[in-house]
C-alpha atoms as a printed R data frame, in Angstrom:
    type eleno elety resid chain resno       x       y       z
1   ATOM     1    CA   LEU     A     1 -13.605  22.393   2.472
2   ATOM     2    CA   LEU     A     2 -10.760  23.195   0.093
3   ATOM     3    CA   VAL     A     3  -9.662  20.153  -1.901
4   ATOM     4    CA   LEU     A     4  -6.380  20.128  -3.774
5   ATOM     5    CA   GLY     A     5  -5.810  17.550  -6.473
6   ATOM     6    CA   THR     A     6  -2.622  15.802  -7.476
7   ATOM     7    CA   VAL     A     7   0.474  17.162  -5.758
8   ATOM     8    CA   ASP     A     8   3.373  15.649  -7.667
9   ATOM     9    CA   VAL     A     9   6.259  17.642  -6.232
10  ATOM    10    CA   LEU     A    10   9.221  17.303  -8.578
11  ATOM    11    CA   VAL     A    11   7.430  14.412 -10.210
12  ATOM    12    CA   ALA     A    12   5.132  17.097 -11.655
13  ATOM    13    CA   LEU     A    13   8.067  17.981 -13.861
14  ATOM    14    CA   GLY     A    14   7.592  14.696 -15.536
15  ATOM    15    CA   ASP     A    15   4.123  13.932 -16.783
16  ATOM    16    CA   ALA     A    16   6.003  13.885 -20.068
17  ATOM    17    CA   LEU     A    17   9.332  12.791 -18.611
18  ATOM    18    CA   LEU     A    18   9.452  10.889 -15.355
19  ATOM    19    CA   PHE     A    19   6.355   8.883 -16.174
20  ATOM    20    CA   THR     A    20   7.737   7.514 -19.431
21  ATOM    21    CA   PRO     A    21  10.545   4.987 -19.875
22  ATOM    22    CA   LEU     A    22  12.877   7.335 -21.758
23  ATOM    23    CA   VAL     A    23  16.482   6.215 -21.562
24  ATOM    24    CA   GLY     A    24  18.726   8.732 -19.850
25  ATOM    25    CA   VAL     A    25  16.017  10.943 -18.330
26  ATOM    26    CA   PHE     A    26  16.925  10.092 -14.749
27  ATOM    27    CA   ALA     A    27  20.631  10.603 -15.388
28  ATOM    28    CA   VAL     A    28  19.963  14.077 -16.785
29  ATOM    29    CA   LEU     A    29  17.598  15.078 -13.986
30  ATOM    30    CA   SER     A    30  19.934  13.784 -11.306
31  ATOM    31    CA   GLU     A    31  22.489  16.334 -12.434
32  ATOM    32    CA   VAL     A    32  19.944  19.162 -12.422
33  ATOM    33    CA   LEU     A    33  17.831  18.469  -9.332
34  ATOM    34    CA   PRO     A    34  19.227  18.259  -5.789
35  ATOM    35    CA   LEU     A    35  18.689  15.216  -3.611
36  ATOM    36    CA   LEU     A    36  15.363  15.836  -1.900
37  ATOM    37    CA   GLY     A    37  16.229  14.373   1.482
38  ATOM    38    CA   SER     A    38  13.791  16.067   3.858
39  ATOM    39    CA   GLY     A    39  12.379  18.438   1.242
40  ATOM    40    CA   GLY     A    40   8.836  17.208   1.797
41  ATOM    41    CA   ALA     A    41   8.265  19.408   4.836
42  ATOM    42    CA   SER     A    42   9.129  22.610   2.954
43  ATOM    43    CA   ALA     A    43   7.040  21.465   0.000
44  ATOM    44    CA   ALA     A    44   4.066  20.956   2.304
45  ATOM    45    CA   SER     A    45   4.620  24.360   3.880
46  ATOM    46    CA   ASP     A    46   4.653  26.042   0.469
47  ATOM    47    CA   LEU     A    47   1.525  24.160  -0.530
48  ATOM    48    CA   LEU     A    48  -0.378  25.158   2.608
49  ATOM    49    CA   SER     A    49   0.693  28.792   2.273
50  ATOM    50    CA   THR     A    50  -0.607  28.877  -1.286
51  ATOM    51    CA   ALA     A    51  -3.881  27.237  -0.270
52  ATOM    52    CA   ALA     A    52  -4.378  29.629   2.652
53  ATOM    53    CA   SER     A    53  -4.130  32.606   0.334
54  ATOM    54    CA   SER     A    54  -6.986  31.178  -1.737
55  ATOM    55    CA   ALA     A    55  -9.375  30.120   1.017
56  ATOM    56    CA   VAL     A    56  -8.663  31.534   4.471
57  ATOM    57    CA   GLY     A    57 -10.059  29.354   7.207
58  ATOM    58    CA   ALA     A    58 -11.218  26.529   4.937
59  ATOM    59    CA   PRO     A    59 -10.248  22.993   5.941
60  ATOM    60    CA   LEU     A    60  -7.683  21.635   3.491
61  ATOM    61    CA   PHE     A    61  -7.750  18.134   2.031
62  ATOM    62    CA   VAL     A    62  -4.827  17.214  -0.198
63  ATOM    63    CA   GLY     A    63  -6.097  14.700  -2.709
64  ATOM    64    CA   GLU     A    64  -2.797  13.160  -3.741
65  ATOM    65    CA   PHE     A    65   0.930  13.351  -3.234
66  ATOM    66    CA   GLY     A    66   3.654  10.861  -3.923
67  ATOM    67    CA   CYS     A    67   7.103  10.128  -5.262
68  ATOM    68    CA   TYR     A    68   8.441   8.002  -8.106
69  ATOM    69    CA   ALA     A    69  10.568   5.391  -6.378
70  ATOM    70    CA   ALA     A    70  12.443   4.420  -9.561
71  ATOM    71    CA   ALA     A    71  14.204   7.796  -9.574
72  ATOM    72    CA   ALA     A    72  17.290   6.724  -7.644
73  ATOM    73    CA   PHE     A    73  18.414  10.299  -6.972
74  ATOM    74    CA   LEU     A    74  15.328  10.947  -4.830
75  ATOM    75    CA   ASP     A    75  14.950   9.740  -1.245
76  ATOM    76    CA   CYS     A    76  11.293   8.855  -1.714
77  ATOM    77    CA   PRO     A    77  10.526   7.368   1.715
78  ATOM    78    CA   ALA     A    78  12.007  10.426   3.440
79  ATOM    79    CA   PHE     A    79  10.190  12.813   1.105
80  ATOM    80    CA   VAL     A    80   6.803  11.158   1.657
81  ATOM    81    CA   ARG     A    81   7.241  10.995   5.453
82  ATOM    82    CA   ASP     A    82   8.255  14.635   5.592
83  ATOM    83    CA   MET     A    83   5.440  15.695   3.287
84  ATOM    84    CA   ALA     A    84   2.899  14.026   5.585
85  ATOM    85    CA   ALA     A    85   4.536  15.552   8.681
86  ATOM    86    CA   GLY     A    86   4.451  18.972   7.039
87  ATOM    87    CA   LEU     A    87   0.758  18.641   6.220
88  ATOM    88    CA   ASP     A    88   0.057  17.610   9.816
89  ATOM    89    CA   ALA     A    89   2.044  20.557  11.143
90  ATOM    90    CA   GLY     A    90   0.123  22.867   8.807
91  ATOM    91    CA   LEU     A    91  -3.191  21.522  10.164
92  ATOM    92    CA   ALA     A    92  -4.368  20.025   6.884
93  ATOM    93    CA   ALA     A    93  -7.686  18.270   7.437
94  ATOM    94    CA   GLY     A    94  -6.482  15.156   5.623
95  ATOM    95    CA   TRP     A    95  -4.578  13.720   2.689
96  ATOM    96    CA   THR     A    96  -4.281  10.652   0.484
97  ATOM    97    CA   GLN     A    97  -1.165   9.094  -0.976
98  ATOM    98    CA   TRP     A    98  -0.758   8.571  -4.698
99  ATOM    99    CA   ASP     A    99  -1.258   5.941  -5.984
100 ATOM   100    CA   TYR     A   100  -2.484   2.327  -5.675
101 ATOM   101    CA   ALA     A   101  -2.533   0.064  -8.723
102 ATOM   102    CA   PRO     A   102  -4.048  -3.293  -7.773
103 ATOM   103    CA   GLN     A   103  -3.400  -4.620 -11.289
104 ATOM   104    CA   TRP     A   104   0.396  -4.169 -10.939
105 ATOM   105    CA   THR     A   105   2.557  -6.871 -12.526
106 ATOM   106    CA   ASP     A   106   6.313  -7.146 -12.957
107 ATOM   107    CA   ASP     A   107   5.959  -6.986 -16.761
108 ATOM   108    CA   LEU     A   108   3.300  -4.290 -17.201
109 ATOM   109    CA   LYS     A   109   3.900  -2.388 -13.937
110 ATOM   110    CA   ASP     A   110   0.802  -0.243 -13.242
111 ATOM   111    CA   GLY     A   111  -0.803  -1.485 -16.444
112 ATOM   112    CA   PHE     A   112  -0.621   1.875 -18.238
113 ATOM   113    CA   ASN     A   113   2.216   3.332 -20.293
114 ATOM   114    CA   LEU     A   114   4.765   1.279 -18.315
115 ATOM   115    CA   GLU     A   115   4.281   3.619 -15.348
116 ATOM   116    CA   ASP     A   116   5.515   2.200 -12.073
117 ATOM   117    CA   LEU     A   117   3.950   4.499  -9.488
118 ATOM   118    CA   SER     A   118   1.977   2.114  -7.295
119 ATOM   119    CA   VAL     A   119   2.535   2.157  -3.527
120 ATOM   120    CA   THR     A   120   2.520  -1.651  -3.654
121 ATOM   121    CA   GLU     A   121   4.095  -4.243  -5.905
122 ATOM   122    CA   GLY     A   122   3.343  -7.860  -6.637
123 ATOM   123    CA   VAL     A   123   5.122 -10.539  -4.644
124 ATOM   124    CA   ALA     A   124   4.659 -14.283  -4.404
125 ATOM   125    CA   GLY     A   125   1.154 -14.875  -3.107
126 ATOM   126    CA   GLY     A   126  -0.036 -11.271  -3.149
127 ATOM   127    CA   TYR     A   127   1.236  -7.711  -2.742
128 ATOM   128    CA   ALA     A   128   3.745  -5.909  -0.551
129 ATOM   129    CA   ALA     A   129   3.951  -2.246   0.418
130 ATOM   130    CA   ARG     A   130   6.847  -0.251  -0.956
131 ATOM   131    CA   ALA     A   131   9.148   1.759   1.284
132 ATOM   132    CA   ALA     A   132   7.551   5.062   0.245
133 ATOM   133    CA   PHE     A   133   4.077   3.934   1.324
134 ATOM   134    CA   LEU     A   134   2.720   5.404   4.559
135 ATOM   135    CA   SER     A   135   0.444   2.788   6.071
136 ATOM   136    CA   ALA     A   136  -2.630   4.273   7.747
137 ATOM   137    CA   SER     A   137  -2.673   1.225  10.019
138 ATOM   138    CA   GLU     A   138   0.834   1.953  11.299
139 ATOM   139    CA   ARG     A   139   1.503   5.712  11.246
140 ATOM   140    CA   PRO     A   140   0.049   7.684  14.208
141 ATOM   141    CA   HIS     A   141  -2.496  10.333  13.261
142 ATOM   142    CA   VAL     A   142  -4.969  12.701  14.899
143 ATOM   143    CA   ARG     A   143  -8.506  11.646  13.955
144 ATOM   144    CA   ALA     A   144 -10.629  14.204  15.787
145 ATOM   145    CA   VAL     A   145 -10.152  17.277  17.974
146 ATOM   146    CA   ALA     A   146 -12.651  18.468  20.613
147 ATOM   147    CA   GLY     A   147 -11.852  22.117  20.052
148 ATOM   148    CA   THR     A   148  -9.814  24.295  17.689
149 ATOM   149    CA   PRO     A   149  -6.397  22.771  16.900
150 ATOM   150    CA   SER     A   150  -3.370  25.039  17.016
151 ATOM   151    CA   ALA     A   151  -0.551  22.520  16.574
152 ATOM   152    CA   VAL     A   152  -0.174  18.909  15.452
153 ATOM   153    CA   THR     A   153   3.122  17.023  15.465
154 ATOM   154    CA   VAL     A   154   3.396  13.428  14.278
155 ATOM   155    CA   ALA     A   155   6.470  11.192  14.142
156 ATOM   156    CA   GLN     A   156   7.022   7.447  13.984
157 ATOM   157    CA   GLY     A   157   6.740   6.982  17.754
158 ATOM   158    CA   SER     A   158   4.686   9.945  18.886
159 ATOM   159    CA   ALA     A   159   1.705  12.167  18.162
160 ATOM   160    CA   THR     A   160   0.891  15.472  19.849
161 ATOM   161    CA   VAL     A   161  -2.084  17.782  19.396
162 ATOM   162    CA   THR     A   162  -2.563  21.179  21.048
163 ATOM   163    CA   TYR     A   163  -5.984  22.812  20.896
164 ATOM   164    CA   VAL     A   164  -8.225  25.457  22.381
165 ATOM   165    CA   VAL     A   165 -11.355  24.232  24.148
166 ATOM   166    CA   GLY     A   166 -14.345  26.030  22.677
167 ATOM   167    CA   SER     A   167 -17.521  27.118  24.451
168 ATOM   168    CA   SER     A   168 -19.585  25.254  21.888
169 ATOM   169    CA   THR     A   169 -17.682  21.998  22.286
170 ATOM   170    CA   ALA     A   170 -20.205  19.333  23.209
171 ATOM   171    CA   ALA     A   171 -19.598  17.517  26.464
172 ATOM   172    CA   ALA     A   172 -19.505  14.212  24.604
173 ATOM   173    CA   ALA     A   173 -16.925  15.393  22.026
174 ATOM   174    CA   THR     A   174 -13.579  13.625  22.136
175 ATOM   175    CA   THR     A   175 -10.068  14.167  20.869
176 ATOM   176    CA   ASP     A   176  -9.038  10.936  19.176
177 ATOM   177    CA   ILE     A   177  -5.541   9.847  18.212
178 ATOM   178    CA   PHE     A   178  -4.839   6.662  16.283
179 ATOM   179    CA   PHE     A   179  -1.738   5.009  17.748
180 ATOM   180    CA   ASN     A   180  -0.673   1.481  16.831
181 ATOM   181    CA   GLN     A   181   1.729   0.842  19.696
182 ATOM   182    CA   THR     A   182   3.255  -2.272  18.110
183 ATOM   183    CA   ALA     A   183   4.041  -0.495  14.829
184 ATOM   184    CA   ALA     A   184   5.138   2.711  16.543
185 ATOM   185    CA   CYS     A   185   7.043   1.362  19.534
186 ATOM   186    CA   GLY     A   186   7.922  -2.234  18.691
187 ATOM   187    CA   ALA     A   187   6.633  -5.569  19.879
188 ATOM   188    CA   GLY     A   188   6.074  -5.684  23.618
189 ATOM   189    CA   ALA     A   189   6.562  -1.945  24.118
190 ATOM   190    CA   ALA     A   190   3.850   0.179  25.689
191 ATOM   191    CA   ALA     A   191   2.471   3.550  24.679
192 ATOM   192    CA   HIS     A   192   2.348   6.425  27.183
193 ATOM   193    CA   ILE     A   193  -0.039   9.374  27.384
194 ATOM   194    CA   ALA     A   194   0.695  12.868  28.699
195 ATOM   195    CA   THR     A   195  -2.036  15.505  28.976
196 ATOM   196    CA   SER     A   196  -2.681  18.997  30.226
197 ATOM   197    CA   SER     A   197  -4.812  19.506  33.303
198 ATOM   198    CA   GLY     A   198  -8.476  19.154  32.418
199 ATOM   199    CA   VAL     A   199  -8.021  16.401  29.841
200 ATOM   200    CA   THR     A   200  -8.665  12.726  30.587
201 ATOM   201    CA   CYS     A   201  -7.659   9.993  28.133
202 ATOM   202    CA   ALA     A   202  -8.218   6.276  27.745
203 ATOM   203    CA   PHE     A   203  -6.294   3.937  25.439
204 ATOM   204    CA   ASP     A   204  -8.085   1.114  23.633
205 ATOM   205    CA   ALA     A   205  -5.089  -0.906  22.431
206 ATOM   206    CA   SER     A   206  -7.258  -3.395  20.551
207 ATOM   207    CA   HIS     A   207  -8.425  -0.573  18.258
208 ATOM   208    CA   SER     A   208  -5.209   1.491  18.476
209 ATOM   209    CA   LEU     A   209  -7.250   4.452  19.678
210 ATOM   210    CA   VAL     A   210  -6.556   7.059  22.347
211 ATOM   211    CA   SER     A   211  -9.768   8.929  23.180
212 ATOM   212    CA   CYS     A   212  -9.766  12.024  25.398
213 ATOM   213    CA   THR     A   213 -12.476  14.182  26.974
214 ATOM   214    CA   ASN     A   214 -12.287  17.770  28.224
215 ATOM   215    CA   SER     A   215 -13.172  19.160  31.624
216 ATOM   216    CA   ALA     A   216 -11.079  22.290  31.082
217 ATOM   217    CA   SER     A   217 -12.906  25.612  30.819
218 ATOM   218    CA   ALA     A   218 -13.715  27.190  27.473
219 ATOM   219    CA   GLY     A   219 -10.813  29.110  25.994
220 ATOM   220    CA   SER     A   220  -8.230  26.945  27.720
221 ATOM   221    CA   THR     A   221  -5.292  25.690  25.656
222 ATOM   222    CA   VAL     A   222  -4.636  22.024  26.294
223 ATOM   223    CA   ALA     A   223  -2.447  19.334  24.804
224 ATOM   224    CA   VAL     A   224  -2.394  15.569  24.428
225 ATOM   225    CA   GLN     A   225   0.722  13.577  23.625
226 ATOM   226    CA   VAL     A   226   0.971   9.846  22.925
227 ATOM   227    CA   TYR     A   227   4.484   8.467  22.747
228 ATOM   228    CA   CYS     A   228   6.624   5.358  23.162
């Protein structure tokens, strides 16, 4: 397992800049750096390419990535969504989003050096998620694959995994996709499942889990798609 630590794309320019309340820093950087838009996908691709050169075949876990929402010239929600999609497409084994500061207050922010990097902020009666936060209880994701994955695509209302059935795959092994149909499709909408021949799936809506078993022969390439 290859574990990468903090991945502060662009924000990494600012351990001494973006993370401190220096007047004028954002104005200067906004003239120098382009609007990120959907730059997260290319950042993820570059990251995975670098990791692959260091440890071929090792599962990759990205320990942290995030975006400083106070930098108005960055489209943080789009960057974070695209970063996650890029990591999925690159078959990263997993990732965590940076960061959560449960002690956040309006006056002291994260409680250290006036940083304001938390994925939540205080509101009356508790906390609320910020726009750049990817909720694990809402975003679809592939939890397990009963074979060797070759492609994973995740969007707001769909998740698709393509994999090769292996000869050593246990009969009881399942391909599991987390899919919260209310969050992904809207209230009252239903999720749909499409599979290759030789794959049978069941949807447990109460646990937001699609679980699939293989009857396809070893070496077969199969796919499962859950969508709105």
